Amino acid sequence: VPRSSNVELPVIPSGYSRPRFNRAIESLQSLIGTENVELNDKPLDDGWYLELEQEEMVSSATVYPSSTEEVVHIVRWANEFEIPIYAISMGRNLGYGGAAARVRGSVIVDLGKRMAKVLDINPDTCTCLLEPGVSFYALYEEIQRRGYDHLWIDVPDLGGGSVLGNTIDRGVGYTPYGNHFECHSGMEVVLPTGEVIRTGMGALPGNNTWQVFPYGYGPYADGIFTQSNFGIVTKIGMTLMPDPGGSEGFMCTFKEEEDLAQIGKGQVPIKRLREIASTLPCGDCSWVYYGSVYGPKKSRDKKLKVIRDAFETVPGARWIPRDSLPKDHYMFSREKIASGVPEFEELRWLNWHKNGSHVFFSPVSAPRGEDAMKLFNIAKKWHDECDLDSFPACCIGLREMYVIVNMVYDRGDPASKANAYRCMRGMIKDAAKAGFGEYRTHLLLSDQVAATYSWNNNALMRFHESIKDTLDPNGILAPGRNGIWPKKYRNKGWEL
Ligand code: FAD
């Protein structure tokens, strides 16, 4: 997608003059190496920034550090030149903002390119220590290469992202180790002033327990470096799942009453969807349940029987035997993911549209049917109103349920983009009215979502702001991320 012709490239931060920007970049090049600083002056190959102009959230440059020390240099440089920086691990935060920065003209600190080492895998404690550029695929392959067959990892639907990036965005997977933040142990963080800290046992010189005990002594700081702009995480410890003795996927369909009468012009009619479904192994159904059981075969068989008996009490439920499914059926992709094997299958959703792009509506509920239905109906109302197809999925966590609605739209069509944006805004608003909040959201919607967590006159956000202003007095690190604006930007028209 070509840039509009009247924009001077690269875009520079608001309030900056071009000579000052050029001086800042020269200084950065002398610190990190000219070859490791790239100006963002080439045509964009994506243009999905909803109703805004493409240039609105575009960075000015990208810098590729190779070590924690270089990240410290970058942070000190950003303070000296008062230039906004935005750290990414691999920038594959698809559906939530990708590699974009919230503030136009920011310099992206891309940690993944040159900091991609698996620093340690301990086969006895079942733990590892990783740099930001280690993807789920890379970790999986390294474990296989070292022959640690007894170690499993947990993967999200797409295995190409960074383990560290996903974990500090509080991403989730599907095995019992699916809550990635809960399964981390220890971080190394560069604070916005350039100070480096290690959390948990990492603060104790000479320790060998950084990855086995997450807390150390005193307040537990790790949480404030997730979904925030309080520091740049340069290392993370993760716990690995000991092989439980195998796993096995299963699939069951549910034929619920349909109440989806209204059919918009762009939506595929529900009747047609059911016609197509009836020609597939899932048959004519409204919901498909994919799950996995863990353990040796004998115990898996017992668990499967209990689950099957319970599901079959629901009228119309159909247990689909695995051996009736073709080898390339989606169930087998789910089965792999649920046993920690990275996959890319989920990207096929994009084929729903020409120029397919997607954004997620990701509210959390208790794992109760009635709550899921409330959220499902909110999503349905807005998808009908905005003429979009809806792809809801309910993923059960420990006690919570993620009701993930993947909205696929045509990013080449301004009307489709505008509808996607309107639909997201509407769903967030209605969900909050009904008492539900999102666990994660797209960069552009973070102000709206953050504002829904407003109990006691926004006390929580004011607390975040005090931390931000203390740790980052010049407001250089990821201003606006997760709705947290530093003093320099706050209430000056940046909030969306
Ligand atoms: P990054 O993009 O590198 O990081 C995410 C954000 O965290 C960055 O924007 C930045 O703000 C911050 N950040 C990253 N690194 C640092 C750092 N070192 N210091 C400070 N801040 C940092 N996600 C899931 O969790 N589970 C799923 O099952 C899942 N399924 C998906 C299915 C589809 C079809 C799609 C399109 C996406 C899915 N996602 C899912 C979302 C996304 O693809 C993953 O979460 C992905 O792992 C995130 O990209 P990343 O790991 O490269 O993180």
XYZ file of C-alpha atoms and ligand atoms in Angstrom:
549
model
C 0.000 0.000 0.000
C 1.683 3.259 -1.041
C 1.956 6.057 1.469
C 0.039 9.215 0.735
C 2.330 11.513 -1.217
C 2.159 14.589 1.021
C 3.775 12.987 4.073
C 7.474 13.648 4.570
C 9.354 10.470 5.488
C 10.265 9.229 7.925
C 7.470 10.602 10.103
C 8.915 12.275 13.187
C 7.507 12.657 16.697
C 5.135 15.531 17.356
C 6.953 18.703 18.441
C 10.253 17.569 16.922
C 12.097 19.491 14.215
C 13.706 17.487 11.425
C 17.285 18.725 12.201
C 16.857 17.705 15.861
C 15.503 14.319 14.790
C 18.466 13.836 12.434
C 20.910 14.696 15.242
C 19.180 12.186 17.527
C 19.404 9.432 14.893
C 23.097 10.144 14.254
C 23.744 9.849 17.971
C 21.808 6.540 18.111
C 23.774 5.223 15.139
C 27.057 6.027 16.862
C 25.880 4.130 19.965
C 24.419 0.994 18.385
C 25.985 0.984 14.901
C 24.657 2.557 11.690
C 23.690 -0.863 10.347
C 21.484 -1.463 13.409
C 19.351 1.654 13.030
C 16.850 1.619 10.214
C 14.818 4.644 9.163
C 11.196 3.884 8.401
C 11.088 5.642 5.038
C 9.971 2.792 2.795
C 6.429 2.067 1.577
C 4.211 0.378 4.146
C 3.140 -3.136 3.331
C 0.167 -3.015 5.654
C -2.558 -0.498 6.106
C -4.981 -1.722 8.611
C -5.102 1.162 11.045
C -8.855 1.251 10.979
C -10.314 4.648 10.321
C -7.096 6.536 10.937
C -4.623 7.449 8.239
C -1.887 4.841 7.887
C 0.703 7.341 8.995
C -0.962 7.938 12.363
C 0.752 5.092 14.215
C 3.839 4.730 12.126
C 7.299 4.729 13.655
C 10.190 6.938 12.556
C 12.908 4.301 12.859
C 13.799 0.922 14.308
C 16.858 0.104 16.385
C 18.145 -3.438 16.905
C 20.110 -3.845 20.168
C 22.214 -6.951 20.741
C 22.437 -6.920 24.552
C 20.953 -5.558 27.752
C 23.802 -3.019 27.827
C 22.763 -1.715 24.416
C 19.143 -1.460 25.599
C 20.446 0.680 28.491
C 22.271 2.930 25.985
C 19.079 3.285 23.956
C 16.987 4.200 26.992
C 19.531 6.815 28.124
C 19.677 8.182 24.568
C 15.852 8.448 24.511
C 15.948 10.444 27.766
C 18.657 12.727 26.426
C 16.738 13.499 23.227
C 13.282 13.143 24.831
C 12.162 10.896 22.005
C 9.434 8.238 22.442
C 10.595 4.631 22.105
C 8.478 1.475 21.916
C 9.871 -1.994 22.651
C 8.741 -5.120 20.847
C 10.053 -8.665 21.121
C 9.041 -10.011 17.718
C 6.171 -7.665 16.877
C 3.754 -10.419 15.955
C 0.988 -9.187 18.201
C -1.537 -9.831 15.444
C -5.056 -8.715 16.229
C -3.759 -6.478 19.064
C -1.596 -3.951 17.206
C 1.221 -5.944 15.611
C 4.562 -4.141 15.698
C 3.050 -0.647 15.759
C 3.747 2.008 18.398
C 0.928 4.004 19.948
C 2.610 7.389 19.360
C 3.447 8.403 15.813
C 7.134 8.860 15.119
C 8.295 6.622 18.004
C 11.522 4.694 17.566
C 10.816 0.966 17.734
C 13.275 -0.998 19.865
C 13.171 -4.379 18.142
C 14.749 -6.726 20.663
C 14.011 -9.946 18.848
C 16.309 -9.623 15.874
C 19.667 -9.716 17.706
C 18.652 -10.900 21.183
C 17.282 -14.338 20.353
C 19.245 -16.767 22.498
C 17.901 -19.649 24.534
C 20.192 -18.843 27.478
C 19.430 -21.984 29.452
C 17.236 -25.055 29.517
C 17.389 -27.036 32.732
C 16.087 -30.595 32.183
C 15.972 -31.331 35.933
C 14.037 -28.325 37.192
C 12.056 -28.132 33.907
C 12.788 -24.433 33.409
C 14.410 -22.188 30.822
C 15.782 -18.655 30.481
C 15.085 -16.784 27.249
C 15.873 -13.607 25.358
C 13.042 -11.678 23.642
C 13.643 -13.091 20.154
C 13.035 -16.743 21.062
C 9.811 -17.840 19.374
C 7.652 -20.735 20.536
C 8.873 -22.622 17.465
C 12.526 -21.921 18.296
C 12.110 -23.045 21.915
C 10.276 -26.192 20.842
C 12.967 -27.030 18.282
C 15.796 -26.354 20.737
C 14.221 -28.709 23.287
C 13.937 -31.397 20.592
C 17.506 -30.739 19.433
C 18.827 -31.235 22.951
C 16.841 -34.476 23.232
C 14.779 -33.391 26.256
C 11.763 -35.445 25.251
C 10.280 -35.174 28.713
C 9.839 -31.378 28.432
C 6.748 -29.789 26.893
C 6.125 -26.137 26.209
C 2.800 -24.343 26.047
C 1.987 -22.557 22.787
C -0.665 -20.021 21.742
C -2.645 -20.670 18.543
C 0.175 -19.226 16.451
C 3.671 -20.482 17.267
C 5.628 -17.754 15.455
C 5.475 -15.147 18.251
C 7.950 -14.468 21.040
C 7.632 -16.444 24.284
C 8.714 -13.342 26.226
C 6.533 -10.894 24.232
C 3.472 -13.098 24.549
C 4.046 -13.661 28.261
C 4.414 -10.002 29.153
C 1.308 -9.209 27.113
C -0.312 -11.884 29.336
C -1.038 -14.182 26.397
C -2.459 -17.654 26.886
C -2.163 -21.177 25.508
C -4.066 -24.409 25.976
C -2.173 -26.913 28.127
C -2.336 -26.809 31.944
C 0.578 -24.330 31.601
C -1.566 -22.043 29.441
C -1.425 -18.961 31.674
C 2.010 -17.856 30.520
C 2.515 -15.121 33.073
C 1.737 -17.558 35.908
C 4.263 -19.952 34.393
C 7.133 -17.484 34.240
C 9.808 -17.221 36.905
C 12.049 -14.158 36.999
C 12.703 -11.231 34.690
C 15.533 -8.899 33.839
C 14.201 -5.402 33.169
C 15.727 -2.150 31.937
C 13.820 0.652 33.649
C 12.986 3.829 31.698
C 15.882 5.651 33.386
C 18.400 2.991 32.332
C 18.678 1.145 35.662
C 18.670 -2.671 35.271
C 16.850 -4.889 37.766
C 16.369 -8.626 38.135
C 13.150 -9.719 39.829
C 12.496 -12.575 42.242
C 15.544 -14.679 43.152
C 17.469 -12.925 40.377
C 18.103 -10.071 42.817
C 20.233 -12.363 45.005
C 23.823 -12.506 43.756
C 25.102 -16.057 43.245
C 21.653 -17.686 43.326
C 20.750 -20.742 41.267
C 17.007 -20.493 41.946
C 15.970 -17.610 39.638
C 13.831 -19.888 37.464
C 12.490 -22.167 40.198
C 11.014 -19.657 42.677
C 9.256 -16.675 41.131
C 8.903 -14.418 44.180
C 12.186 -13.836 46.022
C 11.618 -11.511 48.972
C 9.470 -8.411 49.332
C 6.827 -7.013 46.963
C 6.278 -9.034 43.819
C 7.217 -6.584 41.055
C 6.854 -8.718 37.917
C 3.192 -7.909 37.308
C 3.866 -4.224 36.720
C 6.056 -5.056 33.723
C 3.190 -6.849 31.959
C 0.713 -4.920 29.793
C 2.440 -1.709 30.779
C 5.100 0.805 29.836
C 7.188 0.620 33.002
C 10.258 -1.209 31.657
C 11.878 -3.148 28.823
C 12.138 -6.839 29.632
C 15.391 -8.310 28.332
C 15.254 -11.832 29.831
C 12.510 -14.052 31.158
C 12.487 -17.395 32.956
C 9.747 -19.873 32.056
C 8.662 -23.144 33.618
C 8.241 -26.107 31.289
C 5.663 -28.849 31.601
C 6.944 -32.344 32.357
C 5.406 -34.792 29.847
C 2.239 -35.969 31.625
C 2.393 -39.330 29.826
C 0.739 -38.241 26.591
C -2.346 -36.322 25.514
C -5.280 -36.870 23.225
C -7.689 -34.454 21.564
C -11.411 -34.895 21.264
C -14.274 -33.159 19.545
C -17.968 -32.923 20.321
C -20.680 -30.905 18.569
C -23.726 -29.227 20.094
C -26.897 -28.524 18.232
C -28.345 -25.544 20.064
C -31.421 -23.591 19.132
C -30.597 -20.814 16.734
C -31.977 -17.383 17.316
C -29.865 -15.669 14.709
C -32.602 -14.421 12.454
C -31.313 -11.106 11.190
C -29.116 -11.375 8.135
C -26.994 -8.429 6.965
C -25.910 -7.883 3.408
C -22.224 -8.678 3.983
C -22.724 -11.504 6.425
C -22.891 -15.111 5.394
C -26.441 -16.151 6.371
C -26.562 -18.579 9.310
C -28.710 -20.925 7.235
C -25.975 -21.122 4.608
C -23.322 -21.697 7.290
C -25.315 -24.633 8.643
C -25.794 -26.033 5.156
C -22.026 -25.973 4.641
C -21.398 -27.395 8.118
C -23.718 -30.310 7.432
C -21.404 -31.463 4.620
C -18.400 -31.503 7.020
C -17.501 -34.010 9.753
C -18.969 -31.704 12.418
C -22.393 -31.975 10.754
C -25.309 -29.627 11.335
C -24.433 -27.985 14.651
C -24.134 -24.600 16.338
C -21.073 -25.188 18.509
C -18.009 -27.398 18.315
C -16.074 -28.235 21.484
C -12.386 -29.126 21.124
C -10.580 -30.401 24.189
C -7.652 -32.542 25.257
C -7.033 -34.949 28.093
C -3.597 -35.576 29.578
C -1.845 -38.564 31.083
C -1.044 -42.168 30.152
C -3.511 -43.935 27.847
C -5.377 -45.760 30.616
C -6.108 -42.593 32.540
C -6.916 -40.700 29.306
C -9.519 -43.319 28.387
C -11.161 -42.980 31.777
C -11.248 -39.192 31.550
C -12.603 -39.289 27.998
C -15.427 -41.552 29.109
C -16.411 -39.218 31.956
C -16.391 -36.218 29.611
C -18.274 -38.009 26.863
C -20.988 -39.227 29.261
C -21.423 -35.685 30.597
C -21.567 -34.070 27.162
C -24.010 -36.600 25.818
C -26.561 -35.598 28.422
C -27.033 -32.422 26.332
C -29.775 -33.143 23.764
C -28.387 -33.199 20.232
C -24.722 -33.487 21.347
C -22.620 -35.661 19.056
C -19.238 -37.159 20.060
C -17.156 -37.336 16.886
C -14.823 -40.353 16.797
C -11.248 -39.320 15.915
C -10.847 -42.098 13.382
C -13.826 -40.755 11.419
C -11.957 -37.493 10.753
C -9.734 -36.821 7.730
C -6.017 -36.477 8.642
C -5.985 -32.749 7.854
C -9.007 -31.973 10.041
C -8.767 -28.924 12.306
C -9.195 -31.196 15.355
C -5.655 -32.503 14.844
C -4.269 -28.982 14.771
C -6.051 -28.291 18.080
C -4.668 -31.547 19.449
C -1.113 -30.503 18.539
C -1.491 -27.058 20.092
C -2.926 -28.614 23.253
C 0.204 -30.745 23.552
C 2.570 -27.796 23.090
C 3.465 -28.298 19.425
C 3.606 -24.955 17.546
C 1.239 -24.465 14.596
C 0.189 -21.842 12.015
C -3.186 -23.298 11.053
C -5.163 -20.486 12.704
C -3.907 -17.939 10.197
C -6.260 -19.516 7.677
C -9.032 -17.413 9.210
C -7.645 -14.532 7.198
C -8.749 -16.235 4.007
C -12.330 -15.418 4.927
C -11.850 -12.097 3.132
C -9.772 -10.752 0.330
C -7.119 -8.526 2.052
C -8.160 -10.254 5.269
C -7.128 -8.562 8.476
C -8.308 -9.166 11.990
C -8.855 -7.664 15.370
C -9.868 -9.431 18.572
C -12.615 -8.603 21.045
C -11.383 -10.471 24.140
C -13.611 -10.126 27.200
C -13.296 -12.402 30.219
C -16.168 -14.129 31.979
C -16.666 -16.841 34.534
C -16.897 -20.234 32.782
C -20.698 -20.115 32.880
C -22.948 -20.600 29.888
C -25.231 -17.690 30.791
C -22.320 -15.227 30.939
C -20.855 -16.487 27.686
C -24.288 -16.068 26.075
C -24.522 -12.449 27.289
C -21.167 -11.668 25.643
C -22.009 -13.710 22.578
C -25.262 -11.735 22.164
C -23.438 -8.404 22.533
C -20.982 -9.525 19.843
C -23.826 -10.763 17.666
C -25.759 -7.486 17.976
C -22.766 -5.414 16.896
C -21.671 -7.763 14.134
C -25.192 -7.618 12.684
C -25.278 -3.844 13.018
C -21.880 -3.476 11.307
C -22.468 -6.150 8.703
C -19.565 -8.362 9.737
C -19.206 -12.112 10.197
C -18.394 -13.176 13.725
C -16.059 -15.967 14.829
C -16.543 -16.448 18.547
C -14.520 -18.965 20.545
C -14.703 -19.633 24.272
C -11.400 -20.746 25.786
C -11.508 -22.057 29.332
C -8.621 -21.050 31.616
C -8.238 -22.042 35.256
C -11.359 -20.342 36.636
C -11.924 -17.829 33.881
C -13.189 -18.055 30.349
C -11.827 -15.969 27.468
C -14.625 -15.205 25.030
C -12.496 -14.420 22.001
C -14.325 -12.925 19.053
C -12.073 -12.776 16.014
C -13.316 -10.169 13.587
C -12.037 -10.626 10.066
C -12.512 -7.711 7.691
C -11.268 -6.459 4.361
C -8.453 -4.009 5.061
C -8.534 -2.874 1.428
C -12.088 -1.609 1.894
C -12.464 1.616 3.938
C -16.092 0.767 4.772
C -15.150 -2.661 6.103
C -12.378 -1.109 8.253
C -14.700 1.580 9.594
C -17.286 -1.084 10.446
C -14.704 -3.163 12.279
C -13.730 -0.137 14.358
C -17.347 0.789 15.131
C -18.124 -2.807 16.021
C -15.172 -3.015 18.460
C -16.100 0.277 20.128
C -19.718 -0.844 20.500
C -18.858 -4.263 21.936
C -16.411 -2.818 24.498
C -19.006 -0.263 25.622
C -21.880 -2.753 25.936
C -19.733 -5.402 27.612
C -18.593 -2.874 30.236
C -22.227 -1.871 30.863
C -22.971 -5.535 31.542
C -19.979 -5.792 33.907
C -17.444 -7.456 31.596
C -13.937 -6.249 30.714
C -11.304 -7.252 28.151
C -8.138 -9.091 29.185
C -6.244 -7.580 26.265
C -7.021 -5.265 23.384
C -5.743 -3.596 20.256
C -3.384 -0.627 20.709
C -5.957 1.778 19.281
C -8.645 0.728 21.726
C -6.530 0.665 24.858
C -7.768 4.047 26.146
C -11.366 2.914 25.880
C -10.710 -0.432 27.564
C -8.534 1.108 30.301
C -11.324 3.624 31.005
C -13.795 0.799 31.675
C -11.702 -0.223 34.712
C -12.854 2.923 36.482
C -13.933 1.829 39.980
C -13.603 4.546 42.674
C -13.058 7.441 40.328
C -10.374 5.720 38.233
C -8.235 4.983 41.298
C -6.379 2.150 39.552
C -5.403 4.287 36.570
C -4.245 7.089 38.888
C -2.072 4.520 40.678
C -0.606 3.419 37.304
C 0.031 7.041 36.413
C 1.937 7.675 39.652
C 4.157 4.644 38.956
C 4.670 5.836 35.386
C 5.630 9.353 36.412
C 8.050 8.051 39.040
C 9.772 5.444 36.859
C 9.681 7.418 33.619
C 9.810 11.148 34.453
C 10.499 12.129 30.828
C 7.721 9.884 29.510
C 9.915 8.236 26.879
C 8.799 4.590 27.082
C 5.743 3.532 25.069
C 3.521 6.505 25.938
C -0.133 5.475 25.866
C 0.454 1.722 25.977
C -2.476 0.098 27.816
C -3.987 3.550 28.256
C -1.164 4.726 30.542
C -0.023 8.202 29.497
C 2.943 9.910 31.130
C 2.477 13.416 32.550
C 3.978 15.010 29.445
C 1.181 13.597 27.248
C -1.718 13.230 29.691
C -4.927 15.120 28.887
C -3.333 16.801 25.875
C -5.520 15.169 23.275
C -3.637 11.896 22.779
C -6.323 9.662 24.263
C -8.639 8.005 21.727
P 5.294 -8.782 20.643
O 4.492 -8.197 19.544
O 6.755 -8.714 20.528
O 4.899 -8.159 22.042
C 3.593 -7.830 22.387
C 3.591 -6.455 23.042
O 4.240 -6.543 24.313
C 4.379 -5.386 22.270
O 3.559 -4.669 21.390
C 4.926 -4.499 23.378
O 3.982 -3.536 23.735
C 5.116 -5.437 24.517
N 6.496 -5.942 24.572
C 7.007 -6.965 23.842
N 8.258 -7.224 24.189
C 8.566 -6.348 25.157
C 9.715 -6.171 25.954
N 10.762 -6.978 25.829
N 9.703 -5.199 26.881
C 8.615 -4.421 27.045
N 7.480 -4.557 26.330
C 7.460 -5.514 25.398
N -2.274 -14.805 21.533
C -2.335 -15.590 22.615
O -1.840 -15.216 23.670
N -2.930 -16.817 22.552
C -3.470 -17.305 21.418
O -3.947 -18.428 21.387
C -3.426 -16.471 20.255
N -3.979 -16.874 19.103
C -3.950 -16.075 18.016
C -4.575 -16.512 16.838
C -4.570 -15.715 15.708
C -5.249 -16.198 14.463
C -3.923 -14.458 15.760
C -3.881 -13.580 14.574
C -3.292 -14.011 16.915
C -3.318 -14.803 18.057
N -2.731 -14.379 19.256
C -2.797 -15.196 20.360
C -2.130 -13.038 19.372
C -0.633 -12.963 19.000
O -0.399 -13.569 17.748
C 0.280 -13.629 20.030
O -0.037 -13.220 21.338
C 1.772 -13.350 19.781
O 2.534 -14.244 20.529
C 2.189 -11.930 20.169
O 3.294 -11.523 19.413
P 4.779 -11.511 19.958
O 4.920 -12.715 20.813
O 5.711 -11.355 18.804
O 4.814 -10.265 20.930
